[in-house]
XYZ file of C-alpha atoms in Angstrom:
400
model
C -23.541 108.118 242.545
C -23.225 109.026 246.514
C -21.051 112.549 246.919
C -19.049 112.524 249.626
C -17.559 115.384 251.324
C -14.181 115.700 252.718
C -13.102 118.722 254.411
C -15.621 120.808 252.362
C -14.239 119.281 249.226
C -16.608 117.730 247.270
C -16.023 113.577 246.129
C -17.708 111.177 244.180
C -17.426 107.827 246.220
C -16.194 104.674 243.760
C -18.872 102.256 243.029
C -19.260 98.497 243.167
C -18.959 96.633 239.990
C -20.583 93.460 238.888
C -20.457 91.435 235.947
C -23.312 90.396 234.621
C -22.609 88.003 231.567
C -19.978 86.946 229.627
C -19.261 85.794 225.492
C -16.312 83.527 223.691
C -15.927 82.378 220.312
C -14.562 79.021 219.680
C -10.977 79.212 220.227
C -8.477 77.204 217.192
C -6.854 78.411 213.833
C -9.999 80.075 211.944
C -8.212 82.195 208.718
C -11.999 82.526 207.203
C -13.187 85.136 209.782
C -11.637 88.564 210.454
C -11.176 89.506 213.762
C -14.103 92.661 213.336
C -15.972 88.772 213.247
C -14.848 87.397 216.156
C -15.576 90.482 218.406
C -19.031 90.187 217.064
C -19.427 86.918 217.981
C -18.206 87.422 221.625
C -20.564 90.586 221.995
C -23.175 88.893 221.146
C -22.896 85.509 223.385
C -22.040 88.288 226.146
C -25.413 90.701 225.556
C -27.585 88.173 225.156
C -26.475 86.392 228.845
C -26.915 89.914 230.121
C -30.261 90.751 228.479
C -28.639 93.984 227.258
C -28.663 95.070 223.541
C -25.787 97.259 222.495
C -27.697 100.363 222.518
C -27.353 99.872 225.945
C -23.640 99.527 226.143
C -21.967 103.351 227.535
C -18.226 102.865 226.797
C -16.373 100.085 225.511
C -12.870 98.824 226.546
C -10.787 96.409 223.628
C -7.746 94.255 225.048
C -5.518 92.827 222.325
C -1.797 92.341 222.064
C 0.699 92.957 219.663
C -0.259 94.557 216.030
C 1.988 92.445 214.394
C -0.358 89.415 215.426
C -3.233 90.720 213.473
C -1.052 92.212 210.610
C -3.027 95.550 211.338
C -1.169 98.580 212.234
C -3.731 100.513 214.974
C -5.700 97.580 215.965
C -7.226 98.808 218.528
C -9.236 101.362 215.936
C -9.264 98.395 213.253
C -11.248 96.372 215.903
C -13.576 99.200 216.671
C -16.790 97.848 214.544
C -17.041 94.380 215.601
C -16.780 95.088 219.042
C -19.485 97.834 218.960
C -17.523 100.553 219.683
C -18.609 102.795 217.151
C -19.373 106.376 217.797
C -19.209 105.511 222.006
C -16.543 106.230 224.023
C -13.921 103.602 222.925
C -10.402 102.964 224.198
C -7.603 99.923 223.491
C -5.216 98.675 226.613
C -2.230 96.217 226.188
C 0.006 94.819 228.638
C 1.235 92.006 225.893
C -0.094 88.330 227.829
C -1.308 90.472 230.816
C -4.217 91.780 228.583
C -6.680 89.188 228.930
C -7.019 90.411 233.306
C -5.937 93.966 232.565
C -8.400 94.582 230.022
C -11.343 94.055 232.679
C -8.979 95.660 234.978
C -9.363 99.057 232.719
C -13.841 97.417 232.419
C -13.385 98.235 236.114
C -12.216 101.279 236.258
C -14.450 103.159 233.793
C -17.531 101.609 235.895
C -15.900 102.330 239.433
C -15.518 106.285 238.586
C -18.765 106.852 237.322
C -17.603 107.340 233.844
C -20.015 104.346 232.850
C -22.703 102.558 234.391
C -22.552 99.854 231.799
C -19.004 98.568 230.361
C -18.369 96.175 227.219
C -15.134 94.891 227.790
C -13.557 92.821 224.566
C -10.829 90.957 223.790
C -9.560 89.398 221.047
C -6.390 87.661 219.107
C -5.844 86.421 215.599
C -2.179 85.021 215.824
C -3.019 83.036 212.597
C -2.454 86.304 210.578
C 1.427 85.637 211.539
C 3.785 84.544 209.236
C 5.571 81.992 208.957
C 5.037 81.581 213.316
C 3.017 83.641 215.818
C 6.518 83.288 217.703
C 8.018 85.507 214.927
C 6.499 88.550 215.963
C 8.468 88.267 219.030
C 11.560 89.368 217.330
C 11.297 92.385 218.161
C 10.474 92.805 221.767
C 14.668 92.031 222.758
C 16.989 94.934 223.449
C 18.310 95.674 220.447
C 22.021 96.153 221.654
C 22.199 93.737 224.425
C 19.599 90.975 223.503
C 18.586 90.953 219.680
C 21.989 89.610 218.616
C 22.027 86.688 220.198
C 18.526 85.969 218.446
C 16.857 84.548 221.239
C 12.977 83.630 221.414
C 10.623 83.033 223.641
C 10.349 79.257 223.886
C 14.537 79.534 224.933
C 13.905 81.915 227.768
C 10.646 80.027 229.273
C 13.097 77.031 229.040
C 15.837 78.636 231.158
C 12.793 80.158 234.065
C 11.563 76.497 233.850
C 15.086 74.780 234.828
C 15.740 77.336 237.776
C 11.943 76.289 238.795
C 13.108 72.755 238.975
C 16.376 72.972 240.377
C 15.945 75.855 243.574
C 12.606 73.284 244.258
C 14.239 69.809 243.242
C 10.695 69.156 240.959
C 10.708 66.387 238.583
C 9.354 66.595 234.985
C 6.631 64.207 235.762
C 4.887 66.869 238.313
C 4.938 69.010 236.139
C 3.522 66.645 233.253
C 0.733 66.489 235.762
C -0.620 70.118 235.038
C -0.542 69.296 231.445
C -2.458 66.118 231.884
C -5.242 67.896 234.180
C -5.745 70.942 232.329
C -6.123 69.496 228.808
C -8.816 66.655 230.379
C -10.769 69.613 231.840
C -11.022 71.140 228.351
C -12.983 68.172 227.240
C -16.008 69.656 229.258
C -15.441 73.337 226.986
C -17.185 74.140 224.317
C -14.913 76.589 223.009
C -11.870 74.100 223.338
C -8.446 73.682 220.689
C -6.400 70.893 222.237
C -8.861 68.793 225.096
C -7.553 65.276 225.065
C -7.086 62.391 227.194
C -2.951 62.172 227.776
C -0.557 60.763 230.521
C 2.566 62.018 232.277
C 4.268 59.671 229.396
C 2.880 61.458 226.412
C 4.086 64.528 227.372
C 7.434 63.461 228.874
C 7.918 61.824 225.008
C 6.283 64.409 223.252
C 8.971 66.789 220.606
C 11.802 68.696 222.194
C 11.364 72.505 221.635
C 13.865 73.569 223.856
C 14.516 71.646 226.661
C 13.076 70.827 229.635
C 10.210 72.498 227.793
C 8.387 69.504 225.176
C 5.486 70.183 223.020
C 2.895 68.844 225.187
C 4.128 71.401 228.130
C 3.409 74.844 225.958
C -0.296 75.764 224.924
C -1.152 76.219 221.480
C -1.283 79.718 219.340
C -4.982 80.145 218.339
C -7.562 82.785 217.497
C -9.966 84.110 219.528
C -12.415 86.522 221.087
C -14.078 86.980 224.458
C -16.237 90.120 226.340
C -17.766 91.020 229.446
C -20.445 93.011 230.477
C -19.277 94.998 233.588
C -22.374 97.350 235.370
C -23.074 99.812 238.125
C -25.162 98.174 241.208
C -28.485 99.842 240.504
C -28.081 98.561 236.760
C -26.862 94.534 238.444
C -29.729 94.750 240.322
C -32.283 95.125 237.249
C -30.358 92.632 235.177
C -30.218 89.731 238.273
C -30.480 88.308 241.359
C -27.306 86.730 241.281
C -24.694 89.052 240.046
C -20.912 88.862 241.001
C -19.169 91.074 241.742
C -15.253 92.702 241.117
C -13.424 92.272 245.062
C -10.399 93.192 243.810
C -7.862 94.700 240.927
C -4.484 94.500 241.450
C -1.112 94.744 238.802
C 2.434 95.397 238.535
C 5.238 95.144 236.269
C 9.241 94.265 236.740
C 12.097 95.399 234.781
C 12.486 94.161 230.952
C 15.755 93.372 231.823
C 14.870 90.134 232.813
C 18.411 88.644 233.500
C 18.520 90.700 236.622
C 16.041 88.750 239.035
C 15.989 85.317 239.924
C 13.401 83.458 237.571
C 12.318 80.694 240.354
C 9.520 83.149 241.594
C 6.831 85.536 240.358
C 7.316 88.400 242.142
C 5.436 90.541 239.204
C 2.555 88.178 239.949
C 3.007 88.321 244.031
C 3.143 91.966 244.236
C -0.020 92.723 242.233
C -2.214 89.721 244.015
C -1.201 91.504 247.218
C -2.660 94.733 245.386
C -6.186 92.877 244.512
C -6.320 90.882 247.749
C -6.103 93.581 250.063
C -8.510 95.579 247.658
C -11.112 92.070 248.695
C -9.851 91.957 252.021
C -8.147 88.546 251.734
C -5.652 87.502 254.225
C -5.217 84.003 253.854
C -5.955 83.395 250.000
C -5.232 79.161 250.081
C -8.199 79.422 252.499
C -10.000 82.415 250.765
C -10.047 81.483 247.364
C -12.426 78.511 246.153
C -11.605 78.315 242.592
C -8.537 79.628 240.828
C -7.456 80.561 236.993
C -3.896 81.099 237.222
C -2.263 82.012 233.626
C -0.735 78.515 232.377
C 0.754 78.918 228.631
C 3.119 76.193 229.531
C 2.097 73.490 232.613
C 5.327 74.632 235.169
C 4.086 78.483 235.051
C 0.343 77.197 236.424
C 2.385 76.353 239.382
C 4.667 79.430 239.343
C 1.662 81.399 239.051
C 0.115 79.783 242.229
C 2.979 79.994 243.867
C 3.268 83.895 243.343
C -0.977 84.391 243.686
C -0.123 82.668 247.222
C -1.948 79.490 246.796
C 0.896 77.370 247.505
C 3.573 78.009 249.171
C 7.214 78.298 247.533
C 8.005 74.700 245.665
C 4.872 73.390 247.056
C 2.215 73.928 243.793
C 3.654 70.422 242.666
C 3.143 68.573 245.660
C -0.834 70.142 245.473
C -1.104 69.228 241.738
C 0.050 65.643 242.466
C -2.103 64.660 245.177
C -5.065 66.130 243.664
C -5.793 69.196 245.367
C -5.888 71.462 241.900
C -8.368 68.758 240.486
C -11.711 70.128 239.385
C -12.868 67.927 242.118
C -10.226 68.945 244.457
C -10.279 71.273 247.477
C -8.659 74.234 245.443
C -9.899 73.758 242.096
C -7.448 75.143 239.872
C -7.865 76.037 236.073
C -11.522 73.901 235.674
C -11.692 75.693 232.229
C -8.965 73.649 230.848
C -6.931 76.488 230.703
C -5.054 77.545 228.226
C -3.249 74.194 227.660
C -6.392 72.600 226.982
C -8.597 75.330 225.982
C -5.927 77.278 223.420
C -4.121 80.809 223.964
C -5.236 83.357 221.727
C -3.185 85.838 223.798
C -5.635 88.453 225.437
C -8.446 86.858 224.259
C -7.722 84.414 227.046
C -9.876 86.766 229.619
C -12.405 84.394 228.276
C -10.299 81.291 230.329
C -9.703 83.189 232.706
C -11.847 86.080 234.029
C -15.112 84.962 232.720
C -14.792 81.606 233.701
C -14.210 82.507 237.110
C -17.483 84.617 236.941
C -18.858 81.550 235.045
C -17.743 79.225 237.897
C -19.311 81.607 240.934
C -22.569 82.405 238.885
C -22.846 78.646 238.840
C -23.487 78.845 235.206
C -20.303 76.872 234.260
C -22.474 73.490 233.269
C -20.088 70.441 232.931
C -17.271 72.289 234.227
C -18.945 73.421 237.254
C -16.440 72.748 240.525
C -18.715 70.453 242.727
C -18.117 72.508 245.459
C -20.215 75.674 247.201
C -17.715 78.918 245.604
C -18.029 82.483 247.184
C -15.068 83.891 245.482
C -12.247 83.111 243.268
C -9.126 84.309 241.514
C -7.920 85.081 238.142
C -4.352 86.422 236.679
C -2.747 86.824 233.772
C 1.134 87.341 232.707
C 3.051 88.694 229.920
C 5.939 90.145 227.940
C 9.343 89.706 229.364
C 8.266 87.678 232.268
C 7.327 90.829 233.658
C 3.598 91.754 234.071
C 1.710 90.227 236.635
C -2.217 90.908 236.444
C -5.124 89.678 239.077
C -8.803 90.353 239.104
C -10.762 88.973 242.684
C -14.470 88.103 242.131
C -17.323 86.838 244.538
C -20.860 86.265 245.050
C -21.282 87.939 247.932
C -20.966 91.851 248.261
């Protein structure tokens, strides 16, 4: 690692990182495997794209959200094993939906400092362990003096940051339908994918009331999950590939829990850490910058809330993109090719798997039928979480 010195002080300079392959399990409802399992699989997809074995692993980094998903108090430790974090230098992070880009966000770190020069970042989510509804474990993230009593979940709240979406923007359902529609034909083309199907604007427009505006065909499904990434120091990139990509930029932030303070039309969570990560990458103009995009989309309006705040689109203008075609895989910004969670399932943090390593996927060129058609350089990932509140971005490209 190059020393530098600094008025006679001495400093290690930060490295470059690169990611050099990348694991998922199938994502859907799967009660026969534990999720000690489910890491394993993910490692294993993940070393053997890398060529590493896990001898060769020097710390490992686990993203997963709440306990109460799992039904295991100390997850984090409970997770150890499968993940191959046994007797290394191990350590959990949780930012509740934000895991699945800060968990590669911590990969990052460990490998920037010089702690590690190989990282095993995993993350995973059983949310089938929850009884008698994933959404149950929520309970108890509400004030308990101000919000708790009026027993509100999360479905209620996405509802009401949907409507003032619509109204400060004048949207109509049906462009939003249109995410829906995209994302889950996308997922046909992933091997990994819950819900892929062929729908219209009319299926989900008609599909069950949860809580209105929000239908059942505009919120992605619970699942269970795992995902890693293999995250190395240059000089070990270099042995491993000729093609690695590499980490541009990092970037987070989180607002206030007390959510009824801000004005729900706009991300500014998301905003203020995609500044953080683009000027990390030096990106100025990122709708001209970015090539291929994974914003977080548990329901279809907050793909285009997300763009909207990662500065894709400008304000109330993500619909107008979606609708003439401009997100399509196909497209000039090609915007969740995955399938996203809507199409691909949300297995909460295990979603870095959607997100982050299908953006490494998609520049690596190793994406097969989801492949953009286009020539990518770099591209964009972000996740979001808890109380409408934690924005988290990870910029990756092909070229150092």
């Amino acid at each position: 690692m190059i020393v530098e010195k600094v008025k006679g002080l001495k400093y290690h300079k930060k490295q470059d990182v690169a990611i050099v392959g990348a694991g998922m399990t199938i994502f859907r409802r799967r009660l026969n495997e534990t999720g000690k399992e489910l890491s394993y699989y993910a490692v294993k997809q993940a070393l053997e794209e890398a060529g590493l074995d896990i001898s060769d692993i020097d710390m490992v980094v686990m993203g997963s959200a709440p306990d109460a998903f799992d039904g295991v108090h100390m997850k984090g430790e409970y997770l150890l094993d499968g993940a191959g974090g046994s007797n290394k230098p191990y350590m959990r992070v949780f930012v509740g939906g934000g895991t699945g880009v800060f968990a590669p966000i911590a990969g990052y770190w460990h490998v920037a400092s010089g702690l590690a020069d190989v990282c095993l970042v995993v993350t995973e989510e059983k949310m089938s362990s929850s009884h008698p509804h994933p959404q149950s474990a929520f309970k108890y993230i509400w004030d308990p003096i101000l919000d708790r009593p009026l027993k509100p979940n999360l479905i209620w709240i996405f509802a009401l940051e949907m409507r003032r979406y619509m109204h400060v923007h004048n949207i109509k359902h049906e462009d939003i339908a249109l995410v829906s529609v995209k994302n889950k034909a996308n997922a046909l083309d992933h091997p990994a994918a819950q819900l892929a199907a062929k729908i219209t604007v009319e299926d989900v427009l008609n599909s069950e009331p949860m809580a209105l505006p929000v239908r059942r065909l505009d919120v992605s499904p619970p699942s269970d999950g795992a995902s890693a990434l293999i995250m190395v120091a240059p000089h070990i990139a270099r042995q491993l590939t000729d093609e690695p990509v590499w980490v541009a930029g990092v970037g987070w932030s989180l607002d206030t829990t007390w959510w009824t303070n801000r004005d729900l039309y706009f991300p500014r969570y998301v905003a203020e850490a995609a500044k953080m990560a683009y000027k990390m990458a030096h990106i100025t103009d990122p709708r001209k910058e970015i090539d291929v995009a994974e914003p977080y989309d548990p329901f279809d309006y907050k793909e285009l809330h997300h763009m909207e705040g990662l500065g894709l689109a400008k304000k109330g203008e993500a619909p107008i993109l979606t609708r003439e075609g401009v997100t399509a895989r196909d497209g000039d910004l090609p915007v969740c090719p995955s399938g996203g969670l809507l199409g691909v399932g949300n297995p909460i943090a295990a979603t870095m798997g959607v997100k982050v390593a299908e953006i490494y996927w998609q520049l690596a060129y190793r994406a097969g039928k989801r492949q953009v058609p286009k020539e990518v350089t770099t591209g964009v990932a972000q996740a979001w979480g808890d109380l409408m509140q934690v924005g988290t971005v990870m910029v990756l490209s092909n070229k150092r």
